[in-house]
Amino acid sequence: METKPQRLLSLDFFRGLTVAAMILVNNPGSWAHIYAPLEHAEWNGCTPTDLVFPFFLFIVGVSIAYAMGSKRDDQSTHGKTILKALKRAFTLFLLGFILAFFPRNFSDFNFVESLKTVRIPGVLQRIAVVFFISAVMFLKLNNKRLFQAIVIFLFGYWALMTFVPVPGVGFANLEKETNLGAWLDRTILTEAHLWKAAKTWDPEGILSTIPAIGTCLFGVLVGVYLKNKTVDAATKISWLFSVGTLAVIGGLIWDLSFPINKSLWTSSFVLYTGGWATLILSLSYWLIDVNQYNRFTKPFVVYGVNAITVFFLSGLMPRLLNMIKIDFEGEKIGALNYVNKAWFASSFADPLNASLAYAIAFVLFWYVILWVMYKRNIIIKV
């Protein structure tokens, strides 16, 4: 009889907190008015917003350890488990592709022409690829090999980005349009299928997926350790706090020569963000699972159990609603734009506060929907 996987309430809490933060920073009232901590770093550096995506990949890794741990030692189940993981990865990639392909205006939409310019990389697409590769590695490699893989990925990526000459440029560099990753994206995907804001490089590009796998495997090893029943809770917390602290320090030291950079997903970025994720999960584990202090967790658990669903729908809904045009001061604008301008921008003297208030309201709107789903035990597994 297969035992039901252990479940960490702290992990559900951390996942929900991360997804709620992701929706908050992705939906300001105005992209022209955003508080600095809610923006990505312009290039090098790391803001709180830059922590969100690596936190989610880290959580994916911890979840792999919990969901697939019982199948790891039984090789007869590996084929079935890998096929299931492949189907899930395909679904995630397809959802990301739909978000990229979905038009903002059907009136001038051309299916064939849109296919020629649709962005192929993306957040859900990266989650899909990283999840599948990490899941297979978890099943096929022991913990020592997984740690070695992280080291190889991080140092190998550092060597590629800092030593390999870029074709057409002639020297290795870490600039936006002339680094090795940007060249590879343009060569394989062409500029037509890259991030529309840049067109010459992509923050979820091909080469930077290598260290992103390292972020997920970081979470896998943390999950394996948390799941270990032979180690008491106090020891787990002590070790994880130590590991998290050392990783943050290691990332800051490496930043001196290989800058912390989300768009490039540099090796220093992996260490720095993985360290913070370990510290936050450790603290959550101590408060929620060990000391049972969980009164504050419900709103975030509600977000956490339908994380991918709310991320996808919250990205799709604004496009649909903004196709509905409403007259505002003599101009036809989308329904959500109307809500922002009529209800928020006109109610706050400071446009920064108006933009933030709209984003918070957007998060609360989805919380109400997710709360109803949670109460009715509606969990859409992707």
mmCIF file of C-alpha atoms in Angstrom:
data_model
loop_
_atom_site.group_PDB
_atom_site.id
_atom_site.type_symbol
_atom_site.label_atom_id
_atom_site.label_comp_id
_atom_site.label_asym_id
_atom_site.label_seq_id
_atom_site.Cartn_x
_atom_site.Cartn_y
_atom_site.Cartn_z
ATOM 1 C CA MET A 1 0.000 0.000 0.000
ATOM 2 C CA GLU A 2 1.446 3.384 -1.012
ATOM 3 C CA THR A 3 1.727 5.820 1.866
ATOM 4 C CA LYS A 4 0.369 9.291 1.471
ATOM 5 C CA PRO A 5 3.198 11.868 1.168
ATOM 6 C CA GLN A 6 3.886 14.021 4.203
ATOM 7 C CA ARG A 7 2.482 17.514 3.851
ATOM 8 C CA LEU A 8 4.120 20.643 5.210
ATOM 9 C CA LEU A 9 1.685 23.397 6.102
ATOM 10 C CA SER A 10 4.654 25.774 6.058
ATOM 11 C CA LEU A 11 5.336 24.821 2.426
ATOM 12 C CA ASP A 12 1.720 25.554 1.427
ATOM 13 C CA PHE A 13 2.012 28.866 3.283
ATOM 14 C CA PHE A 14 5.302 29.759 1.560
ATOM 15 C CA ARG A 15 3.902 28.804 -1.851
ATOM 16 C CA GLY A 16 0.777 30.907 -1.313
ATOM 17 C CA LEU A 17 2.788 33.879 -0.067
ATOM 18 C CA THR A 18 5.025 33.649 -3.136
ATOM 19 C CA VAL A 19 2.162 33.420 -5.633
ATOM 20 C CA ALA A 20 0.259 36.273 -3.969
ATOM 21 C CA ALA A 21 3.434 38.377 -4.192
ATOM 22 C CA MET A 22 3.841 37.374 -7.845
ATOM 23 C CA ILE A 23 0.312 38.564 -8.655
ATOM 24 C CA LEU A 24 0.825 41.767 -6.668
ATOM 25 C CA VAL A 25 3.959 42.814 -8.562
ATOM 26 C CA ASN A 26 2.545 41.732 -11.946
ATOM 27 C CA ASN A 27 -0.599 43.852 -11.669
ATOM 28 C CA PRO A 28 0.083 47.459 -10.634
ATOM 29 C CA GLY A 29 -2.511 50.087 -11.423
ATOM 30 C CA SER A 30 0.078 51.811 -13.596
ATOM 31 C CA TRP A 31 3.457 50.536 -14.772
ATOM 32 C CA ALA A 32 4.626 54.146 -14.675
ATOM 33 C CA HIS A 33 3.994 54.400 -10.926
ATOM 34 C CA ILE A 34 5.526 51.577 -8.908
ATOM 35 C CA TYR A 35 7.326 51.672 -5.555
ATOM 36 C CA ALA A 36 10.975 50.625 -5.977
ATOM 37 C CA PRO A 37 10.752 47.353 -3.965
ATOM 38 C CA LEU A 38 7.902 46.239 -6.264
ATOM 39 C CA GLU A 39 10.020 46.646 -9.407
ATOM 40 C CA HIS A 40 12.676 44.342 -10.791
ATOM 41 C CA ALA A 41 16.271 45.533 -10.630
ATOM 42 C CA GLU A 42 17.087 47.359 -13.867
ATOM 43 C CA TRP A 43 19.923 44.864 -14.490
ATOM 44 C CA ASN A 44 22.394 43.861 -11.778
ATOM 45 C CA GLY A 45 21.150 43.713 -8.203
ATOM 46 C CA CYS A 46 18.157 42.181 -6.468
ATOM 47 C CA THR A 47 14.935 43.760 -5.217
ATOM 48 C CA PRO A 48 12.239 41.924 -3.200
ATOM 49 C CA THR A 49 10.390 41.443 -6.501
ATOM 50 C CA ASP A 50 13.383 39.603 -7.960
ATOM 51 C CA LEU A 51 13.075 37.015 -5.191
ATOM 52 C CA VAL A 52 9.587 35.888 -6.211
ATOM 53 C CA PHE A 53 10.312 33.689 -9.244
ATOM 54 C CA PRO A 54 13.352 31.874 -7.773
ATOM 55 C CA PHE A 55 11.349 31.293 -4.588
ATOM 56 C CA PHE A 56 8.686 29.554 -6.655
ATOM 57 C CA LEU A 57 11.229 27.318 -8.420
ATOM 58 C CA PHE A 58 12.772 26.511 -5.027
ATOM 59 C CA ILE A 59 9.298 25.543 -3.762
ATOM 60 C CA VAL A 60 8.800 23.352 -6.838
ATOM 61 C CA GLY A 61 11.973 21.541 -5.802
ATOM 62 C CA VAL A 62 10.829 21.004 -2.212
ATOM 63 C CA SER A 63 7.491 19.734 -3.539
ATOM 64 C CA ILE A 64 9.266 17.224 -5.799
ATOM 65 C CA ALA A 65 11.037 15.752 -2.778
ATOM 66 C CA TYR A 66 7.740 15.362 -0.918
ATOM 67 C CA ALA A 67 5.563 14.204 -3.814
ATOM 68 C CA MET A 68 8.013 11.769 -5.407
ATOM 69 C CA GLY A 69 10.042 10.670 -2.403
ATOM 70 C CA SER A 70 8.183 7.382 -1.941
ATOM 71 C CA LYS A 71 8.749 6.461 -5.610
ATOM 72 C CA ARG A 72 12.463 7.212 -5.703
ATOM 73 C CA ASP A 73 13.696 3.843 -4.396
ATOM 74 C CA ASP A 74 11.290 1.772 -6.480
ATOM 75 C CA GLN A 75 12.722 1.844 -10.000
ATOM 76 C CA SER A 76 9.738 -0.082 -11.355
ATOM 77 C CA THR A 77 7.616 3.061 -10.866
ATOM 78 C CA HIS A 78 10.096 5.485 -12.460
ATOM 79 C CA GLY A 79 8.726 5.179 -15.997
ATOM 80 C CA LYS A 80 5.178 5.918 -14.891
ATOM 81 C CA THR A 81 6.313 8.775 -12.648
ATOM 82 C CA ILE A 82 8.443 10.349 -15.384
ATOM 83 C CA LEU A 83 5.573 10.108 -17.866
ATOM 84 C CA LYS A 84 3.274 11.813 -15.356
ATOM 85 C CA ALA A 85 5.872 14.538 -14.834
ATOM 86 C CA LEU A 86 6.199 14.971 -18.604
ATOM 87 C CA LYS A 87 2.444 15.406 -18.971
ATOM 88 C CA ARG A 88 2.430 18.003 -16.205
ATOM 89 C CA ALA A 89 5.367 19.837 -17.769
ATOM 90 C CA PHE A 90 3.609 19.837 -21.145
ATOM 91 C CA THR A 91 0.453 21.285 -19.543
ATOM 92 C CA LEU A 92 2.438 24.027 -17.824
ATOM 93 C CA PHE A 93 4.297 24.886 -21.028
ATOM 94 C CA LEU A 94 1.020 24.970 -22.969
ATOM 95 C CA LEU A 95 -0.590 27.301 -20.411
ATOM 96 C CA GLY A 96 2.386 29.636 -20.681
ATOM 97 C CA PHE A 97 2.206 29.534 -24.464
ATOM 98 C CA ILE A 98 -1.534 30.345 -24.339
ATOM 99 C CA LEU A 99 -0.834 33.397 -22.153
ATOM 100 C CA ALA A 100 1.799 34.581 -24.626
ATOM 101 C CA PHE A 101 -0.381 33.872 -27.660
ATOM 102 C CA PHE A 102 -3.707 35.173 -26.326
ATOM 103 C CA PRO A 103 -4.546 38.464 -28.097
ATOM 104 C CA ARG A 104 -5.201 41.741 -26.337
ATOM 105 C CA ASN A 105 -7.616 42.696 -29.089
ATOM 106 C CA PHE A 106 -9.509 40.217 -31.262
ATOM 107 C CA SER A 107 -10.447 42.847 -33.839
ATOM 108 C CA ASP A 108 -6.997 42.878 -35.430
ATOM 109 C CA PHE A 109 -5.935 39.355 -34.454
ATOM 110 C CA ASN A 110 -4.328 37.211 -37.152
ATOM 111 C CA PHE A 111 -3.703 33.603 -36.096
ATOM 112 C CA VAL A 112 -0.937 32.844 -38.592
ATOM 113 C CA GLU A 113 0.907 36.125 -38.134
ATOM 114 C CA SER A 114 0.666 35.800 -34.336
ATOM 115 C CA LEU A 115 2.266 32.361 -34.484
ATOM 116 C CA LYS A 116 5.206 33.915 -36.298
ATOM 117 C CA THR A 117 5.867 36.369 -33.472
ATOM 118 C CA VAL A 118 4.593 34.656 -30.312
ATOM 119 C CA ARG A 119 7.058 34.633 -27.442
ATOM 120 C CA ILE A 120 8.239 31.091 -26.739
ATOM 121 C CA PRO A 121 10.082 31.492 -23.405
ATOM 122 C CA GLY A 122 8.139 32.609 -20.339
ATOM 123 C CA VAL A 123 7.518 32.058 -16.636
ATOM 124 C CA LEU A 124 5.286 28.979 -16.913
ATOM 125 C CA GLN A 125 7.443 27.619 -19.731
ATOM 126 C CA ARG A 126 10.538 27.842 -17.529
ATOM 127 C CA ILE A 127 8.708 26.233 -14.615
ATOM 128 C CA ALA A 128 7.698 23.387 -16.945
ATOM 129 C CA VAL A 129 11.223 22.673 -18.222
ATOM 130 C CA VAL A 130 12.886 23.075 -14.827
ATOM 131 C CA PHE A 131 10.276 20.906 -13.085
ATOM 132 C CA PHE A 132 10.619 18.023 -15.543
ATOM 133 C CA ILE A 133 14.430 17.960 -15.613
ATOM 134 C CA SER A 134 14.626 18.281 -11.816
ATOM 135 C CA ALA A 135 12.042 15.530 -11.296
ATOM 136 C CA VAL A 136 13.962 13.098 -13.529
ATOM 137 C CA MET A 137 17.243 13.956 -11.817
ATOM 138 C CA PHE A 138 15.653 13.442 -8.382
ATOM 139 C CA LEU A 139 14.456 9.980 -9.364
ATOM 140 C CA LYS A 140 17.694 8.885 -11.035
ATOM 141 C CA LEU A 141 20.419 10.482 -8.886
ATOM 142 C CA ASN A 142 21.209 10.156 -5.192
ATOM 143 C CA ASN A 143 21.529 13.220 -2.965
ATOM 144 C CA LYS A 144 25.308 13.418 -3.341
ATOM 145 C CA ARG A 145 24.988 13.422 -7.140
ATOM 146 C CA LEU A 146 22.278 16.083 -6.981
ATOM 147 C CA PHE A 147 24.573 18.323 -4.958
ATOM 148 C CA GLN A 148 27.364 17.717 -7.449
ATOM 149 C CA ALA A 149 24.986 18.590 -10.285
ATOM 150 C CA ILE A 150 24.197 21.937 -8.642
ATOM 151 C CA VAL A 151 27.913 22.701 -8.370
ATOM 152 C CA ILE A 152 28.505 21.709 -12.012
ATOM 153 C CA PHE A 153 25.551 23.790 -13.239
ATOM 154 C CA LEU A 154 26.576 26.913 -11.314
ATOM 155 C CA PHE A 155 30.289 26.809 -12.090
ATOM 156 C CA GLY A 156 29.694 25.616 -15.647
ATOM 157 C CA TYR A 157 27.305 28.499 -16.305
ATOM 158 C CA TRP A 158 29.761 30.956 -14.746
ATOM 159 C CA ALA A 159 32.518 29.655 -17.026
ATOM 160 C CA LEU A 160 30.317 29.845 -20.127
ATOM 161 C CA MET A 161 29.182 33.389 -19.426
ATOM 162 C CA THR A 162 32.543 34.819 -18.392
ATOM 163 C CA PHE A 163 35.064 32.980 -20.590
ATOM 164 C CA VAL A 164 33.404 31.883 -23.840
ATOM 165 C CA PRO A 165 33.698 34.549 -26.591
ATOM 166 C CA VAL A 166 30.353 35.660 -28.017
ATOM 167 C CA PRO A 167 30.072 35.154 -31.804
ATOM 168 C CA GLY A 168 29.839 38.500 -33.549
ATOM 169 C CA VAL A 169 31.046 40.319 -30.449
ATOM 170 C CA GLY A 170 34.417 38.718 -29.848
ATOM 171 C CA PHE A 171 34.601 38.721 -26.064
ATOM 172 C CA ALA A 172 32.668 37.296 -23.114
ATOM 173 C CA ASN A 173 30.451 39.866 -21.361
ATOM 174 C CA LEU A 174 27.365 40.221 -19.186
ATOM 175 C CA GLU A 175 25.589 43.041 -21.006
ATOM 176 C CA LYS A 176 21.935 42.789 -22.041
ATOM 177 C CA GLU A 177 22.195 42.303 -25.778
ATOM 178 C CA THR A 178 25.726 41.025 -26.243
ATOM 179 C CA ASN A 179 26.075 38.227 -23.643
ATOM 180 C CA LEU A 180 26.291 34.571 -24.717
ATOM 181 C CA GLY A 181 22.737 33.788 -23.568
ATOM 182 C CA ALA A 182 21.244 36.594 -25.641
ATOM 183 C CA TRP A 183 23.190 35.456 -28.703
ATOM 184 C CA LEU A 184 21.959 31.865 -28.236
ATOM 185 C CA ASP A 185 18.326 32.993 -27.873
ATOM 186 C CA ARG A 186 18.510 35.085 -31.044
ATOM 187 C CA THR A 187 20.204 32.245 -32.925
ATOM 188 C CA ILE A 188 17.757 29.496 -31.938
ATOM 189 C CA LEU A 189 14.489 31.327 -31.287
ATOM 190 C CA THR A 190 15.122 34.407 -33.482
ATOM 191 C CA GLU A 191 14.186 37.896 -32.355
ATOM 192 C CA ALA A 192 10.560 37.312 -33.378
ATOM 193 C CA HIS A 193 9.988 34.868 -30.512
ATOM 194 C CA LEU A 194 11.761 36.701 -27.685
ATOM 195 C CA TRP A 195 10.502 39.029 -24.948
ATOM 196 C CA LYS A 196 8.590 41.796 -26.725
ATOM 197 C CA ALA A 197 9.977 44.553 -24.495
ATOM 198 C CA ALA A 198 13.519 43.793 -25.653
ATOM 199 C CA LYS A 199 13.312 41.552 -28.762
ATOM 200 C CA THR A 200 17.081 40.982 -28.619
ATOM 201 C CA TRP A 201 17.241 38.987 -25.373
ATOM 202 C CA ASP A 202 14.879 37.168 -23.008
ATOM 203 C CA PRO A 203 14.858 37.001 -19.179
ATOM 204 C CA GLU A 204 13.622 33.377 -19.414
ATOM 205 C CA GLY A 205 16.038 32.417 -22.151
ATOM 206 C CA ILE A 206 17.577 29.050 -23.021
ATOM 207 C CA LEU A 207 21.036 29.212 -21.439
ATOM 208 C CA SER A 208 19.890 30.726 -18.129
ATOM 209 C CA THR A 209 17.586 27.727 -17.659
ATOM 210 C CA ILE A 210 20.692 25.765 -16.594
ATOM 211 C CA PRO A 211 21.231 27.691 -13.320
ATOM 212 C CA ALA A 212 17.432 27.868 -12.872
ATOM 213 C CA ILE A 213 17.516 24.061 -12.608
ATOM 214 C CA GLY A 214 20.123 24.616 -9.891
ATOM 215 C CA THR A 215 17.591 26.732 -7.984
ATOM 216 C CA CYS A 216 15.037 23.921 -8.158
ATOM 217 C CA LEU A 217 17.560 21.271 -7.120
ATOM 218 C CA PHE A 218 18.506 23.493 -4.168
ATOM 219 C CA GLY A 219 14.876 23.176 -3.093
ATOM 220 C CA VAL A 220 14.904 19.414 -3.734
ATOM 221 C CA LEU A 221 17.794 18.888 -1.307
ATOM 222 C CA VAL A 222 16.134 21.106 1.311
ATOM 223 C CA GLY A 223 12.947 19.066 0.889
ATOM 224 C CA VAL A 224 14.825 15.776 1.248
ATOM 225 C CA TYR A 225 16.379 16.995 4.495
ATOM 226 C CA LEU A 226 13.092 18.315 5.895
ATOM 227 C CA LYS A 227 11.435 14.982 5.115
ATOM 228 C CA ASN A 228 14.121 12.976 6.923
ATOM 229 C CA LYS A 229 12.386 11.366 9.907
ATOM 230 C CA THR A 230 15.661 10.413 11.613
ATOM 231 C CA VAL A 231 16.556 14.058 12.300
ATOM 232 C CA ASP A 232 14.727 16.024 14.987
ATOM 233 C CA ALA A 233 13.078 19.359 14.213
ATOM 234 C CA ALA A 234 15.546 21.468 16.194
ATOM 235 C CA THR A 235 18.509 20.000 14.296
ATOM 236 C CA LYS A 236 16.766 20.506 10.959
ATOM 237 C CA ILE A 237 16.087 24.151 11.719
ATOM 238 C CA SER A 238 19.642 24.781 12.922
ATOM 239 C CA TRP A 239 21.215 23.192 9.848
ATOM 240 C CA LEU A 240 18.864 24.861 7.393
ATOM 241 C CA PHE A 241 19.407 28.284 8.961
ATOM 242 C CA SER A 242 23.144 27.717 8.696
ATOM 243 C CA VAL A 243 22.924 26.577 5.072
ATOM 244 C CA GLY A 244 20.640 29.478 4.167
ATOM 245 C CA THR A 245 22.933 32.015 5.779
ATOM 246 C CA LEU A 246 26.045 30.588 4.116
ATOM 247 C CA ALA A 247 24.318 30.558 0.723
ATOM 248 C CA VAL A 248 23.311 34.214 1.058
ATOM 249 C CA ILE A 249 26.866 35.153 2.055
ATOM 250 C CA GLY A 250 28.285 33.016 -0.750
ATOM 251 C CA GLY A 251 26.013 34.745 -3.249
ATOM 252 C CA LEU A 252 27.116 38.170 -2.046
ATOM 253 C CA ILE A 253 30.791 37.209 -2.312
ATOM 254 C CA TRP A 254 30.337 35.770 -5.812
ATOM 255 C CA ASP A 255 28.441 38.935 -6.729
ATOM 256 C CA LEU A 256 31.767 40.762 -6.638
ATOM 257 C CA SER A 257 32.886 38.949 -9.821
ATOM 258 C CA PHE A 258 29.661 37.443 -11.217
ATOM 259 C CA PRO A 259 26.924 39.981 -10.367
ATOM 260 C CA ILE A 260 23.596 38.953 -8.875
ATOM 261 C CA ASN A 261 21.255 39.295 -11.849
ATOM 262 C CA LYS A 262 17.766 37.816 -12.275
ATOM 263 C CA SER A 263 17.561 38.282 -16.050
ATOM 264 C CA LEU A 264 20.782 36.296 -16.498
ATOM 265 C CA TRP A 265 19.922 34.038 -13.519
ATOM 266 C CA THR A 266 23.562 34.188 -12.520
ATOM 267 C CA SER A 267 25.104 31.603 -10.219
ATOM 268 C CA SER A 268 25.432 34.230 -7.488
ATOM 269 C CA PHE A 269 21.701 34.899 -7.907
ATOM 270 C CA VAL A 270 20.989 31.185 -7.376
ATOM 271 C CA LEU A 271 22.974 31.103 -4.132
ATOM 272 C CA TYR A 272 21.600 34.396 -2.839
ATOM 273 C CA THR A 273 17.926 33.664 -3.549
ATOM 274 C CA GLY A 274 18.201 29.982 -2.589
ATOM 275 C CA GLY A 275 19.680 31.054 0.717
ATOM 276 C CA TRP A 276 16.840 33.460 1.434
ATOM 277 C CA ALA A 277 14.267 30.847 0.408
ATOM 278 C CA THR A 278 15.854 28.350 2.821
ATOM 279 C CA LEU A 279 15.815 30.894 5.646
ATOM 280 C CA ILE A 280 12.165 31.825 5.074
ATOM 281 C CA LEU A 281 11.024 28.199 4.766
ATOM 282 C CA SER A 282 13.000 27.281 7.897
ATOM 283 C CA LEU A 283 11.393 30.102 9.861
ATOM 284 C CA SER A 284 7.953 29.123 8.542
ATOM 285 C CA TYR A 285 8.585 25.473 9.448
ATOM 286 C CA TRP A 286 9.607 26.443 12.978
ATOM 287 C CA LEU A 287 6.583 28.699 13.514
ATOM 288 C CA ILE A 288 3.902 26.699 11.715
ATOM 289 C CA ASP A 289 4.795 22.999 11.754
ATOM 290 C CA VAL A 290 6.864 22.794 14.937
ATOM 291 C CA ASN A 291 5.213 25.374 17.209
ATOM 292 C CA GLN A 292 1.769 25.109 15.578
ATOM 293 C CA TYR A 293 1.437 28.874 15.320
ATOM 294 C CA ASN A 294 -0.763 28.834 12.266
ATOM 295 C CA ARG A 295 -3.632 31.296 12.724
ATOM 296 C CA PHE A 296 -2.180 33.637 10.105
ATOM 297 C CA THR A 297 -1.601 30.961 7.482
ATOM 298 C CA LYS A 298 -5.097 30.390 6.031
ATOM 299 C CA PRO A 299 -5.144 33.246 3.447
ATOM 300 C CA PHE A 300 -1.815 32.102 2.040
ATOM 301 C CA VAL A 301 -2.692 28.395 2.123
ATOM 302 C CA VAL A 302 -5.823 29.307 0.142
ATOM 303 C CA TYR A 303 -3.542 30.847 -2.482
ATOM 304 C CA GLY A 304 -1.031 28.004 -2.289
ATOM 305 C CA VAL A 305 -3.301 25.063 -3.088
ATOM 306 C CA ASN A 306 -4.369 26.569 -6.438
ATOM 307 C CA ALA A 307 -1.145 28.424 -7.204
ATOM 308 C CA ILE A 308 -0.752 27.714 -10.931
ATOM 309 C CA THR A 309 -4.483 28.144 -11.538
ATOM 310 C CA VAL A 310 -4.597 31.627 -10.042
ATOM 311 C CA PHE A 311 -1.377 32.650 -11.785
ATOM 312 C CA PHE A 312 -2.775 31.622 -15.163
ATOM 313 C CA LEU A 313 -6.256 33.082 -14.696
ATOM 314 C CA SER A 314 -4.977 36.328 -13.191
ATOM 315 C CA GLY A 315 -2.875 36.779 -16.332
ATOM 316 C CA LEU A 316 -5.742 35.940 -18.670
ATOM 317 C CA MET A 317 -8.561 37.887 -17.014
ATOM 318 C CA PRO A 318 -7.182 41.425 -17.544
ATOM 319 C CA ARG A 319 -6.879 40.804 -21.285
ATOM 320 C CA LEU A 320 -10.455 39.575 -21.502
ATOM 321 C CA LEU A 321 -11.924 42.396 -19.411
ATOM 322 C CA ASN A 322 -9.959 45.084 -21.208
ATOM 323 C CA MET A 323 -11.585 43.994 -24.460
ATOM 324 C CA ILE A 324 -14.770 45.462 -22.988
ATOM 325 C CA LYS A 325 -14.586 49.180 -23.740
ATOM 326 C CA ILE A 326 -16.092 51.800 -21.429
ATOM 327 C CA ASP A 327 -16.266 55.551 -21.949
ATOM 328 C CA PHE A 328 -14.092 57.515 -19.532
ATOM 329 C CA GLU A 329 -13.721 61.269 -19.951
ATOM 330 C CA GLY A 330 -14.443 61.009 -23.679
ATOM 331 C CA GLU A 331 -12.073 58.083 -24.265
ATOM 332 C CA LYS A 332 -12.899 54.407 -24.754
ATOM 333 C CA ILE A 333 -10.756 52.335 -22.391
ATOM 334 C CA GLY A 334 -10.742 48.724 -21.207
ATOM 335 C CA ALA A 335 -12.934 47.695 -18.276
ATOM 336 C CA LEU A 336 -10.046 47.080 -15.844
ATOM 337 C CA ASN A 337 -8.353 50.310 -16.914
ATOM 338 C CA TYR A 338 -11.656 52.023 -16.202
ATOM 339 C CA VAL A 339 -11.775 50.495 -12.708
ATOM 340 C CA ASN A 340 -8.232 51.673 -12.043
ATOM 341 C CA LYS A 341 -8.773 55.233 -13.260
ATOM 342 C CA ALA A 342 -12.293 55.754 -11.931
ATOM 343 C CA TRP A 343 -11.936 54.026 -8.565
ATOM 344 C CA PHE A 344 -8.269 54.203 -7.617
ATOM 345 C CA ALA A 345 -6.388 56.899 -9.538
ATOM 346 C CA SER A 346 -9.127 59.409 -8.730
ATOM 347 C CA SER A 347 -9.188 58.465 -5.022
ATOM 348 C CA PHE A 348 -5.492 58.897 -4.196
ATOM 349 C CA ALA A 349 -3.462 62.079 -4.497
ATOM 350 C CA ASP A 350 -0.252 60.087 -4.901
ATOM 351 C CA PRO A 351 -0.250 57.953 -8.093
ATOM 352 C CA LEU A 352 2.156 55.512 -6.415
ATOM 353 C CA ASN A 353 -0.400 54.832 -3.677
ATOM 354 C CA ALA A 354 -3.191 54.554 -6.248
ATOM 355 C CA SER A 355 -1.196 52.007 -8.257
ATOM 356 C CA LEU A 356 -0.379 49.981 -5.135
ATOM 357 C CA ALA A 357 -3.986 50.092 -3.894
ATOM 358 C CA TYR A 358 -5.185 48.698 -7.222
ATOM 359 C CA ALA A 359 -2.614 45.869 -7.043
ATOM 360 C CA ILE A 360 -3.670 44.988 -3.482
ATOM 361 C CA ALA A 361 -7.342 45.040 -4.488
ATOM 362 C CA PHE A 362 -6.508 42.714 -7.384
ATOM 363 C CA VAL A 363 -4.861 40.246 -4.979
ATOM 364 C CA LEU A 364 -7.859 40.425 -2.597
ATOM 365 C CA PHE A 365 -10.282 39.916 -5.484
ATOM 366 C CA TRP A 366 -8.587 36.646 -6.348
ATOM 367 C CA TYR A 367 -8.409 35.678 -2.687
ATOM 368 C CA VAL A 368 -12.219 35.776 -2.487
ATOM 369 C CA ILE A 369 -12.477 33.467 -5.507
ATOM 370 C CA LEU A 370 -9.818 31.116 -4.158
ATOM 371 C CA TRP A 371 -11.444 31.089 -0.705
ATOM 372 C CA VAL A 372 -14.740 29.904 -2.233
ATOM 373 C CA MET A 373 -12.834 27.208 -4.161
ATOM 374 C CA TYR A 374 -10.975 26.177 -1.007
ATOM 375 C CA LYS A 375 -14.167 25.915 1.037
ATOM 376 C CA ARG A 376 -15.719 23.739 -1.653
ATOM 377 C CA ASN A 377 -12.538 21.676 -1.905
ATOM 378 C CA ILE A 378 -12.025 22.671 -5.542
ATOM 379 C CA ILE A 379 -8.347 22.116 -6.267
ATOM 380 C CA ILE A 380 -7.303 22.266 -9.909
ATOM 381 C CA LYS A 381 -4.135 20.223 -10.224
ATOM 382 C CA VAL A 382 -1.861 21.156 -13.098
#
